[in-house]
Coordinates of C-alpha atoms in Angstrom, one line a residue:
M805 CA 12.5 13.4 -151.4
T806 CA 10.7 15.9 -153.7
A807 CA 11.4 16.2 -157.4
A808 CA 12.8 19.7 -156.9
S809 CA 15.1 19.0 -154.0
I810 CA 17.6 16.6 -152.6
V811 CA 16.0 17.0 -149.1
D812 CA 12.4 17.0 -147.8
P813 CA 10.9 19.7 -145.7
M814 CA 11.2 19.3 -141.9
F815 CA 9.2 20.6 -139.0
I816 CA 11.3 23.2 -137.3
S817 CA 10.2 25.8 -134.7
G818 CA 6.5 25.1 -135.4
A819 CA 6.5 25.0 -139.2
S820 CA 7.4 22.8 -142.1
V821 CA 10.4 24.3 -143.8
W822 CA 13.5 23.3 -145.8
P823 CA 16.1 21.9 -143.4
L824 CA 18.5 24.7 -144.4
V825 CA 19.5 27.0 -141.6
E826 CA 21.3 30.3 -142.0
G827 CA 24.2 30.5 -139.5
G828 CA 24.0 33.6 -137.2
K829 CA 27.3 35.4 -137.8
G830 CA 28.4 37.7 -135.0
V831 CA 28.4 41.5 -135.2
A832 CA 26.3 42.7 -138.1
A833 CA 27.2 39.9 -140.5
S834 CA 23.8 38.4 -140.5
N835 CA 20.8 40.7 -139.9
G836 CA 17.1 41.1 -140.5
T837 CA 17.6 41.6 -144.2
S838 CA 19.6 38.4 -144.7
A839 CA 17.5 36.4 -142.3
G840 CA 14.2 37.6 -143.7
A841 CA 15.3 36.6 -147.2
W842 CA 16.4 33.2 -146.1
A843 CA 13.1 32.6 -144.4
A844 CA 11.2 33.9 -147.5
A845 CA 13.1 31.2 -149.5
G846 CA 11.6 28.6 -147.2
G847 CA 14.4 28.0 -144.8
V848 CA 15.4 29.2 -141.3
G849 CA 16.8 32.7 -141.3
T850 CA 19.0 33.7 -138.4
I851 CA 19.5 37.2 -137.0
S852 CA 22.7 37.8 -135.1
G853 CA 21.8 39.1 -131.6
V854 CA 25.4 39.9 -130.9
N855 CA 25.4 43.7 -130.7
A856 CA 23.0 44.0 -133.6
D857 CA 22.7 47.3 -135.5
L858 CA 19.8 49.5 -134.5
I859 CA 17.6 50.5 -137.4
D860 CA 15.2 53.4 -136.7
D861 CA 11.6 53.8 -138.0
N862 CA 12.9 55.5 -141.1
G863 CA 15.1 52.5 -142.0
E864 CA 18.3 54.4 -141.1
Y865 CA 21.2 52.8 -139.2
V866 CA 21.8 54.5 -135.8
P867 CA 25.4 54.0 -134.7
L868 CA 26.2 53.6 -131.1
I869 CA 28.3 56.5 -129.8
Y870 CA 29.4 55.8 -126.3
K871 CA 29.0 58.5 -123.7
G872 CA 30.1 56.6 -120.6
R873 CA 33.4 57.4 -119.0
D874 CA 34.1 54.0 -117.6
R875 CA 33.7 50.4 -118.7
K876 CA 30.6 49.7 -116.7
A877 CA 28.7 52.7 -118.1
R878 CA 29.7 51.8 -121.6
H879 CA 28.6 48.2 -121.0
E880 CA 25.2 49.4 -119.9
E881 CA 24.9 51.5 -123.1
L882 CA 25.9 48.4 -125.2
V883 CA 23.4 46.2 -123.5
E884 CA 20.6 48.7 -124.1
Y885 CA 21.6 49.3 -127.7
S886 CA 22.0 45.6 -128.5
T887 CA 18.6 44.9 -127.2
K888 CA 16.9 47.6 -129.3
G889 CA 19.1 46.7 -132.3
A890 CA 18.0 43.0 -132.3
I891 CA 14.4 44.0 -131.9
S892 CA 14.6 46.3 -134.9
Q893 CA 16.3 43.5 -136.9
A894 CA 13.5 41.0 -135.9
R895 CA 10.9 43.4 -137.2
I896 CA 12.7 43.7 -140.5
A897 CA 13.1 39.9 -140.8
H898 CA 9.4 39.4 -140.0
E899 CA 8.3 41.8 -142.7
L900 CA 10.6 40.3 -145.3
R901 CA 9.8 36.7 -144.7
Q902 CA 6.2 37.3 -145.9
G903 CA 4.8 34.4 -143.8
E904 CA 7.3 31.9 -145.0
G905 CA 10.1 30.0 -143.2
R906 CA 11.2 30.6 -139.6
I907 CA 13.2 33.3 -137.9
H908 CA 15.8 32.5 -135.3
L909 CA 18.0 34.7 -133.1
N910 CA 21.6 33.7 -132.4
V911 CA 23.4 34.8 -129.3
L912 CA 26.7 33.9 -127.7
W913 CA 26.5 32.8 -124.1
E914 CA 29.8 34.5 -123.4
M915 CA 28.8 37.9 -124.7
G916 CA 28.5 40.6 -122.1
G917 CA 25.0 40.8 -120.6
C918 CA 23.8 37.8 -122.7
E919 CA 20.8 36.9 -120.5
R920 CA 19.7 40.5 -120.2
V921 CA 19.9 41.0 -124.0
L922 CA 18.2 37.7 -124.8
T923 CA 15.3 38.3 -122.4
G924 CA 14.9 41.9 -123.5
V925 CA 14.7 40.9 -127.2
L926 CA 12.3 38.1 -126.6
E927 CA 10.0 40.4 -124.7
G928 CA 10.3 43.3 -127.2
A929 CA 10.0 41.1 -130.3
K930 CA 7.3 38.8 -129.0
G931 CA 5.9 36.6 -131.9
L932 CA 8.6 37.7 -134.3
I933 CA 11.2 35.1 -133.3
H934 CA 10.6 31.4 -133.4
G935 CA 13.8 30.0 -132.0
V936 CA 17.1 30.9 -130.3
T937 CA 20.5 29.3 -131.2
C938 CA 23.2 29.8 -128.6
G939 CA 26.8 28.6 -128.2
A940 CA 30.2 29.9 -127.1
G941 CA 30.0 28.5 -123.6
M942 CA 27.7 26.3 -121.7
P943 CA 24.3 28.0 -121.8
Y944 CA 22.6 26.2 -119.0
R945 CA 19.8 28.9 -118.6
L946 CA 19.0 29.0 -122.3
A947 CA 16.2 26.4 -122.0
E948 CA 14.5 28.1 -119.1
I949 CA 14.6 31.6 -120.7
C950 CA 13.2 30.3 -124.0
A951 CA 10.5 28.1 -122.4
R952 CA 9.3 31.1 -120.4
H953 CA 8.9 33.1 -123.6
E954 CA 7.5 30.1 -125.5
V955 CA 10.2 29.9 -128.2
H956 CA 12.3 26.9 -129.2
Y957 CA 15.9 26.7 -128.2
Y958 CA 18.8 25.3 -130.1
P959 CA 22.0 24.7 -128.2
I960 CA 25.2 24.7 -130.2
I961 CA 27.6 22.0 -129.1
S962 CA 30.7 20.3 -130.4
S963 CA 30.5 17.0 -128.6
A964 CA 27.9 14.6 -127.2
R965 CA 29.4 15.1 -123.8
A966 CA 28.6 18.8 -123.8
F967 CA 25.0 18.1 -124.6
R968 CA 24.7 15.5 -121.9
A969 CA 25.9 18.1 -119.3
L970 CA 23.4 20.6 -120.5
W971 CA 20.5 18.1 -120.6
K972 CA 21.2 16.6 -117.1
R973 CA 21.6 20.0 -115.5
T974 CA 18.6 21.9 -116.8
Y975 CA 17.4 21.0 -120.3
H976 CA 15.5 17.9 -119.2
K977 CA 13.1 20.2 -117.3
F978 CA 12.2 22.1 -120.6
G979 CA 12.3 19.3 -123.1
D980 CA 9.1 20.4 -124.9
W981 CA 10.9 23.5 -126.2
L982 CA 14.0 21.8 -127.5
G983 CA 13.9 22.5 -131.2
A984 CA 17.1 20.8 -132.3
V985 CA 20.7 20.3 -131.2
V986 CA 23.2 22.1 -133.4
Y987 CA 26.4 20.1 -133.8
E988 CA 29.1 22.6 -134.9
D989 CA 32.3 21.0 -136.2
P990 CA 35.1 22.5 -134.1
W991 CA 37.7 22.1 -136.9
R992 CA 35.7 23.3 -139.9
A993 CA 33.2 26.0 -138.7
G994 CA 33.9 29.7 -138.9
G995 CA 34.0 32.0 -135.9
H996 CA 34.4 30.7 -132.4
N997 CA 34.9 26.9 -132.1
G998 CA 34.2 24.5 -129.3
L999 CA 37.5 22.5 -129.2
S1000 CA 38.1 20.9 -125.8
N1001 CA 41.4 20.6 -124.1
A1002 CA 41.5 16.9 -125.0
E1003 CA 41.2 17.6 -128.8
S1004 CA 44.0 18.7 -131.1
P1005 CA 43.5 21.7 -133.4
D1006 CA 45.8 20.0 -135.9
Q1007 CA 43.9 16.7 -136.0
P1008 CA 40.4 17.2 -137.4
E1009 CA 38.0 14.3 -136.7
N1010 CA 35.3 12.9 -139.0
P1011 CA 32.0 14.5 -137.9
F1012 CA 29.9 11.3 -138.7
P1013 CA 30.9 9.2 -135.7
R1014 CA 30.7 12.2 -133.4
V1015 CA 27.1 13.1 -134.5
L1016 CA 26.2 9.4 -134.4
E1017 CA 27.4 9.3 -130.8
L1018 CA 25.2 12.4 -130.1
R1019 CA 22.2 10.7 -131.7
K1020 CA 22.6 7.5 -129.6
M1021 CA 22.8 9.7 -126.5
M1022 CA 19.7 11.6 -127.5
R1023 CA 17.8 8.3 -128.1
E1024 CA 18.6 7.3 -124.5
M1025 CA 17.0 10.6 -123.4
G1026 CA 13.9 10.0 -125.5
L1027 CA 14.9 12.6 -128.1
D1028 CA 14.7 10.3 -131.1
Q1029 CA 12.8 12.7 -133.4
I1030 CA 14.5 15.9 -132.3
P1031 CA 16.6 17.1 -135.3
I1032 CA 20.4 17.5 -135.3
V1033 CA 21.6 20.4 -137.3
M1034 CA 25.0 19.8 -138.9
A1035 CA 27.0 23.0 -138.9
G1036 CA 30.6 23.6 -140.2
G1037 CA 32.0 22.3 -143.4
V1038 CA 28.7 22.0 -145.3
W1039 CA 28.9 23.2 -148.9
H1040 CA 27.2 20.8 -151.4
L1041 CA 24.4 18.6 -150.0
K1042 CA 25.3 15.9 -152.5
E1043 CA 28.5 15.4 -150.3
W1044 CA 26.2 14.5 -147.4
M1045 CA 24.0 11.8 -149.1
N1046 CA 25.1 9.2 -146.5
W1047 CA 23.6 11.5 -143.8
I1048 CA 20.3 12.4 -145.6
G1049 CA 17.6 9.9 -144.7
N1050 CA 20.1 7.8 -142.6
K1051 CA 18.0 5.9 -140.0
E1052 CA 21.0 5.7 -137.6
L1053 CA 21.4 9.5 -137.6
G1054 CA 17.7 10.3 -137.6
P1055 CA 16.4 13.7 -138.8
I1056 CA 19.3 15.9 -139.9
A1057 CA 19.2 19.6 -141.0
F1058 CA 22.1 21.6 -142.3
Q1059 CA 23.4 25.0 -141.3
F1060 CA 25.3 27.3 -143.7
G1061 CA 27.4 30.1 -142.2
T1062 CA 30.0 31.1 -144.8
R1063 CA 28.0 30.7 -148.1
P1064 CA 25.3 33.2 -147.1
L1065 CA 28.0 35.9 -146.7
L1066 CA 28.3 36.0 -150.4
T1067 CA 24.7 37.0 -151.3
Q1068 CA 23.2 40.3 -152.4
E1069 CA 21.2 40.5 -149.2
S1070 CA 24.3 39.9 -147.0
P1071 CA 25.1 43.1 -145.1
I1072 CA 28.9 42.8 -145.2
P1073 CA 30.8 45.3 -147.3
Q1074 CA 31.6 44.7 -150.9
A1075 CA 35.3 44.5 -150.2
W1076 CA 34.7 41.6 -147.8
K1077 CA 32.6 39.8 -150.4
E1078 CA 35.3 40.2 -153.1
R1079 CA 38.0 39.0 -150.6
L1080 CA 36.0 35.8 -150.0
L1081 CA 36.1 35.0 -153.8
G1082 CA 39.8 34.8 -153.6
V1083 CA 40.4 32.8 -150.4
A1084 CA 43.0 30.1 -151.1
P1085 CA 42.9 26.5 -149.8
G1086 CA 44.4 26.4 -146.3
E1087 CA 44.2 30.2 -145.9
V1088 CA 41.6 30.0 -143.0
A1089 CA 43.4 29.5 -139.7
L1090 CA 42.2 27.9 -136.5
H1091 CA 43.8 30.1 -133.8
Q1092 CA 43.6 31.0 -130.1
F1093 CA 44.0 34.8 -130.1
S1094 CA 40.4 35.6 -129.4
P1095 CA 39.8 37.5 -126.1
T1096 CA 37.1 34.9 -125.3
G1097 CA 39.7 32.2 -124.8
F1098 CA 38.0 30.0 -127.4
Y1099 CA 39.6 28.8 -130.6
S1100 CA 38.3 30.6 -133.6
S1101 CA 38.6 30.4 -137.4
A1102 CA 39.4 33.4 -139.6
V1103 CA 41.2 34.2 -142.8
R1104 CA 44.9 34.3 -142.3
N1105 CA 45.6 37.9 -143.3
S1106 CA 47.7 40.8 -142.0
F1107 CA 45.6 41.1 -138.9
L1108 CA 46.2 37.5 -137.9
N1109 CA 49.8 37.5 -139.0
E1110 CA 50.6 40.4 -136.7
L1111 CA 49.1 38.5 -133.8
Y1112 CA 51.1 35.4 -134.6
E1113 CA 54.3 37.5 -134.8
R1114 CA 53.5 39.3 -131.6
S1115 CA 53.4 36.0 -129.7
E1116 CA 56.5 34.7 -131.4
R1117 CA 58.4 37.6 -130.0
Q1118 CA 57.9 36.2 -126.5
V1119 CA 60.2 35.2 -123.6
A1120 CA 59.7 34.1 -120.0
Y1121 CA 61.1 36.4 -117.4
S1122 CA 61.7 36.8 -113.6
D1123 CA 61.6 39.9 -111.6
D1124 CA 64.6 38.7 -109.6
P1125 CA 67.7 36.7 -110.8
S1126 CA 66.9 33.0 -110.7
D1127 CA 69.8 30.5 -111.0
A1128 CA 67.2 27.6 -111.0
D1129 CA 65.6 28.9 -114.2
G1130 CA 68.7 30.2 -115.7
R1131 CA 67.3 33.8 -115.8
T1132 CA 70.4 35.7 -114.7
V1133 CA 70.8 38.4 -117.4
F1134 CA 69.2 41.7 -116.6
L1135 CA 67.2 43.4 -119.3
P1136 CA 66.5 47.1 -118.4
Y1137 CA 63.3 48.8 -119.7
G1138 CA 60.8 51.4 -118.6
R1139 CA 61.6 53.4 -115.5
S1140 CA 65.2 54.0 -114.3
N1141 CA 66.8 50.8 -112.9
H1142 CA 63.6 48.9 -113.8
G1143 CA 63.7 45.6 -115.7
V1144 CA 63.5 41.8 -115.6
Y1145 CA 65.9 38.9 -115.8
L1146 CA 66.1 36.6 -118.8
T1147 CA 68.1 33.5 -119.8
P1148 CA 71.2 34.4 -121.8
A1149 CA 69.6 33.0 -125.0
D1150 CA 66.3 34.9 -124.4
H1151 CA 68.3 38.1 -123.7
A1152 CA 70.0 37.8 -127.0
R1153 CA 66.7 37.3 -128.8
A1154 CA 65.1 40.2 -127.0
T1155 CA 68.0 42.4 -127.8
A1156 CA 67.7 41.5 -131.5
W1157 CA 64.0 42.3 -131.5
M1158 CA 64.6 45.7 -129.9
V1159 CA 67.2 46.4 -132.6
E1160 CA 64.5 45.7 -135.2
G1161 CA 62.3 48.3 -133.6
F1162 CA 60.2 46.2 -131.3
T1163 CA 61.4 48.2 -128.3
Q1164 CA 58.4 48.0 -126.0
P1165 CA 58.1 44.9 -123.8
M1166 CA 54.6 44.1 -122.5
R1167 CA 53.8 41.7 -119.7
T1168 CA 51.4 38.9 -120.2
P1169 CA 49.3 37.0 -117.5
D1170 CA 51.6 33.9 -118.1
G1171 CA 54.9 35.4 -116.8
T1172 CA 56.2 36.3 -120.2
L1173 CA 57.0 39.4 -122.1
I1174 CA 56.1 40.1 -125.7
F1175 CA 58.0 42.8 -127.7
V1176 CA 56.1 45.2 -129.9
A1177 CA 56.8 48.6 -131.6
P1178 CA 55.9 51.6 -129.5
D1179 CA 53.0 52.6 -131.7
R1180 CA 51.5 49.1 -131.4
A1181 CA 51.9 49.2 -127.6
R1182 CA 50.1 52.5 -127.4
Q1183 CA 47.3 51.1 -129.6
I1184 CA 47.0 48.0 -127.4
R1185 CA 46.7 50.1 -124.2
R1186 CA 44.3 52.5 -125.8
D1187 CA 42.0 49.6 -126.9
Q1188 CA 42.2 48.1 -123.5
A1189 CA 41.2 51.4 -121.9
D1190 CA 38.3 51.9 -124.3
C1191 CA 36.8 48.5 -123.4
M1192 CA 33.0 48.6 -123.5
G1193 CA 32.3 45.2 -121.9
C1194 CA 31.2 43.2 -124.9
L1195 CA 32.2 39.9 -123.4
S1196 CA 31.2 38.3 -120.1
H1197 CA 35.0 37.7 -119.5
C1198 CA 37.6 39.4 -121.7
R1199 CA 41.2 38.3 -121.4
F1200 CA 42.4 41.2 -123.5
S1201 CA 41.1 43.9 -121.1
A1202 CA 40.5 41.8 -118.0
W1203 CA 36.8 42.9 -117.9
K1204 CA 34.0 40.8 -116.4
D1205 CA 30.3 41.7 -116.7
R1206 CA 29.5 41.1 -113.0
D1207 CA 30.6 41.3 -109.4
N1208 CA 33.6 43.8 -109.3
Y1209 CA 33.8 43.9 -113.2
A1210 CA 37.3 42.5 -113.3
T1211 CA 38.6 39.0 -114.0
G1212 CA 41.4 39.4 -111.5
H1213 CA 43.9 38.6 -114.2
Q1214 CA 46.4 40.9 -115.9
P1215 CA 45.2 42.1 -119.3
D1216 CA 46.7 40.0 -122.1
P1217 CA 48.4 42.1 -124.9
R1218 CA 48.7 39.0 -127.1
S1219 CA 44.9 39.3 -127.8
F1220 CA 42.8 42.2 -129.3
C1221 CA 39.6 44.1 -128.9
I1222 CA 37.2 41.9 -130.8
Q1223 CA 34.3 44.4 -130.7
K1224 CA 36.4 47.1 -132.4
T1225 CA 37.6 45.0 -135.3
L1226 CA 34.3 43.2 -135.9
Q1227 CA 32.4 46.6 -135.9
D1228 CA 35.0 48.1 -138.3
I1229 CA 35.0 45.2 -140.8
A1230 CA 31.2 44.8 -140.8
H1231 CA 30.7 48.5 -141.5
G1232 CA 33.6 49.0 -143.9
R1233 CA 35.5 51.5 -141.7
G1234 CA 38.8 51.8 -140.0
D1235 CA 41.8 49.8 -141.4
P1236 CA 41.7 48.1 -144.8
I1237 CA 39.9 44.7 -144.9
D1238 CA 43.2 42.8 -144.7
N1239 CA 44.0 44.4 -141.4
Q1240 CA 40.8 43.3 -139.7
L1241 CA 39.6 40.1 -138.2
M1242 CA 37.7 38.2 -141.0
F1243 CA 35.9 35.2 -139.6
S1244 CA 35.3 32.4 -142.0
G1245 CA 34.6 28.7 -142.3
H1246 CA 37.4 26.6 -143.6
N1247 CA 35.5 25.9 -146.9
A1248 CA 35.7 29.5 -148.0
Y1249 CA 38.3 28.6 -150.6
R1250 CA 35.4 26.8 -152.5
F1251 CA 34.0 30.2 -153.6
G1252 CA 36.8 30.4 -156.0
Q1253 CA 36.3 26.8 -157.2
D1254 CA 32.5 26.5 -157.4
P1255 CA 31.2 27.3 -160.9
F1256 CA 28.1 28.9 -159.4
Y1257 CA 30.3 31.9 -158.5
K1258 CA 32.1 32.1 -161.9
G1259 CA 33.0 35.6 -163.0
G1260 CA 32.4 37.0 -159.5
F1261 CA 28.7 36.2 -159.6
I1262 CA 26.9 37.1 -156.3
P1263 CA 23.5 35.4 -156.0
T1264 CA 20.4 36.5 -154.2
V1265 CA 19.5 34.5 -151.1
K1266 CA 16.7 32.9 -153.0
Q1267 CA 19.1 31.8 -155.8
L1268 CA 21.5 30.4 -153.3
V1269 CA 18.8 28.4 -151.5
Q1270 CA 17.5 27.0 -154.8
R1271 CA 21.1 26.1 -155.7
I1272 CA 21.7 24.3 -152.4
L1273 CA 18.5 22.3 -152.7
T1274 CA 19.7 20.8 -156.0
G1275 CA 22.6 19.3 -154.0
E1276 CA 25.2 21.9 -155.2

């Protein structure tokens, strides 16, 4: 431990740096400017490679205006733009880091065209990116792609079992390029979370035994000195003193996703930054509305509340009367003589919702109807039709980025277009901030309690890193 810091430097992606990693936050929420500043402060800066903004040679943002008339054409435009965008952000980060720190690229395995984007960026930004973090799925081919381009890879997992599967299947062939394993707490991290079907979203588990289990498994694989990056729920390093230097856990680094949002270099709009300062305890919700099918964590605002309410106005139906299920009461809607059969109790509920103005039933893939207002139904259908293929599989639009470009399932109106809302909130356009998806870690309420942010103070990245190194 040095006199100036509560932690010592660590060898990450080929250099000795502070074991502080900037989390890569989705669409335009961490970019070359924030990553370059984090690296310049001596840590590991992370560019989001998820539909990154394209910056031209004059430093101007070039928005993507779709010309394609169908999803496949728009998907191709998005892949091309995303590749060029991430390369432009890598160049910015490289210039700003001034030879300090490391630069990583973050991608989501379940984003549309992930392998193509990742390969294109590593080829186009050769020598500018030192590592790749990847989660949201099981990125079996991550190790092979990174090894081929001679950059380190950092799988994001939420259980030892997940890493075992990755290692046994492919990673053991490319062990020399494994930079670290990122353990992301599925109950506390922001954005998409890796909860398994065996885990309850309402019963958070202590991360220490889960990470210790991961370390024991890594030792069996000969990975004793490969760092584990703790992500999700990290605020003050002084709260992790039993982790730092712990011989059982081995080398530990820490990832910060939410705190870097509130910095001067953070690219998110001022309104978003101001909203973070007022997040209340318990206001971040772990929900399952994402079109990815994963759990995710976001501020419980009007956007999320409408999704909760949409699903609460939901009943099971049958197309024909069913005495066995008790669905014997006919509910007409749509075309003449068209409708479905509900139980008497559900029919009464549906009738009450329609009286309240939620007159448009919409079918879900699970044999249920939700009830929404006509303008909401039109918006849902419009968003589904405008799909640009940002995910490998989208339950909202039923898009798939390969084969016949369809999942084979009915589009799910209980979800939403994630690309639309994340682009809007990141660029300060569209609906007000409270009516957009606002990803956040569950510790965001601490902005309002931490004296560092007193009076609405927003630090530079350098000031934040220096503050974190003190233990605060």
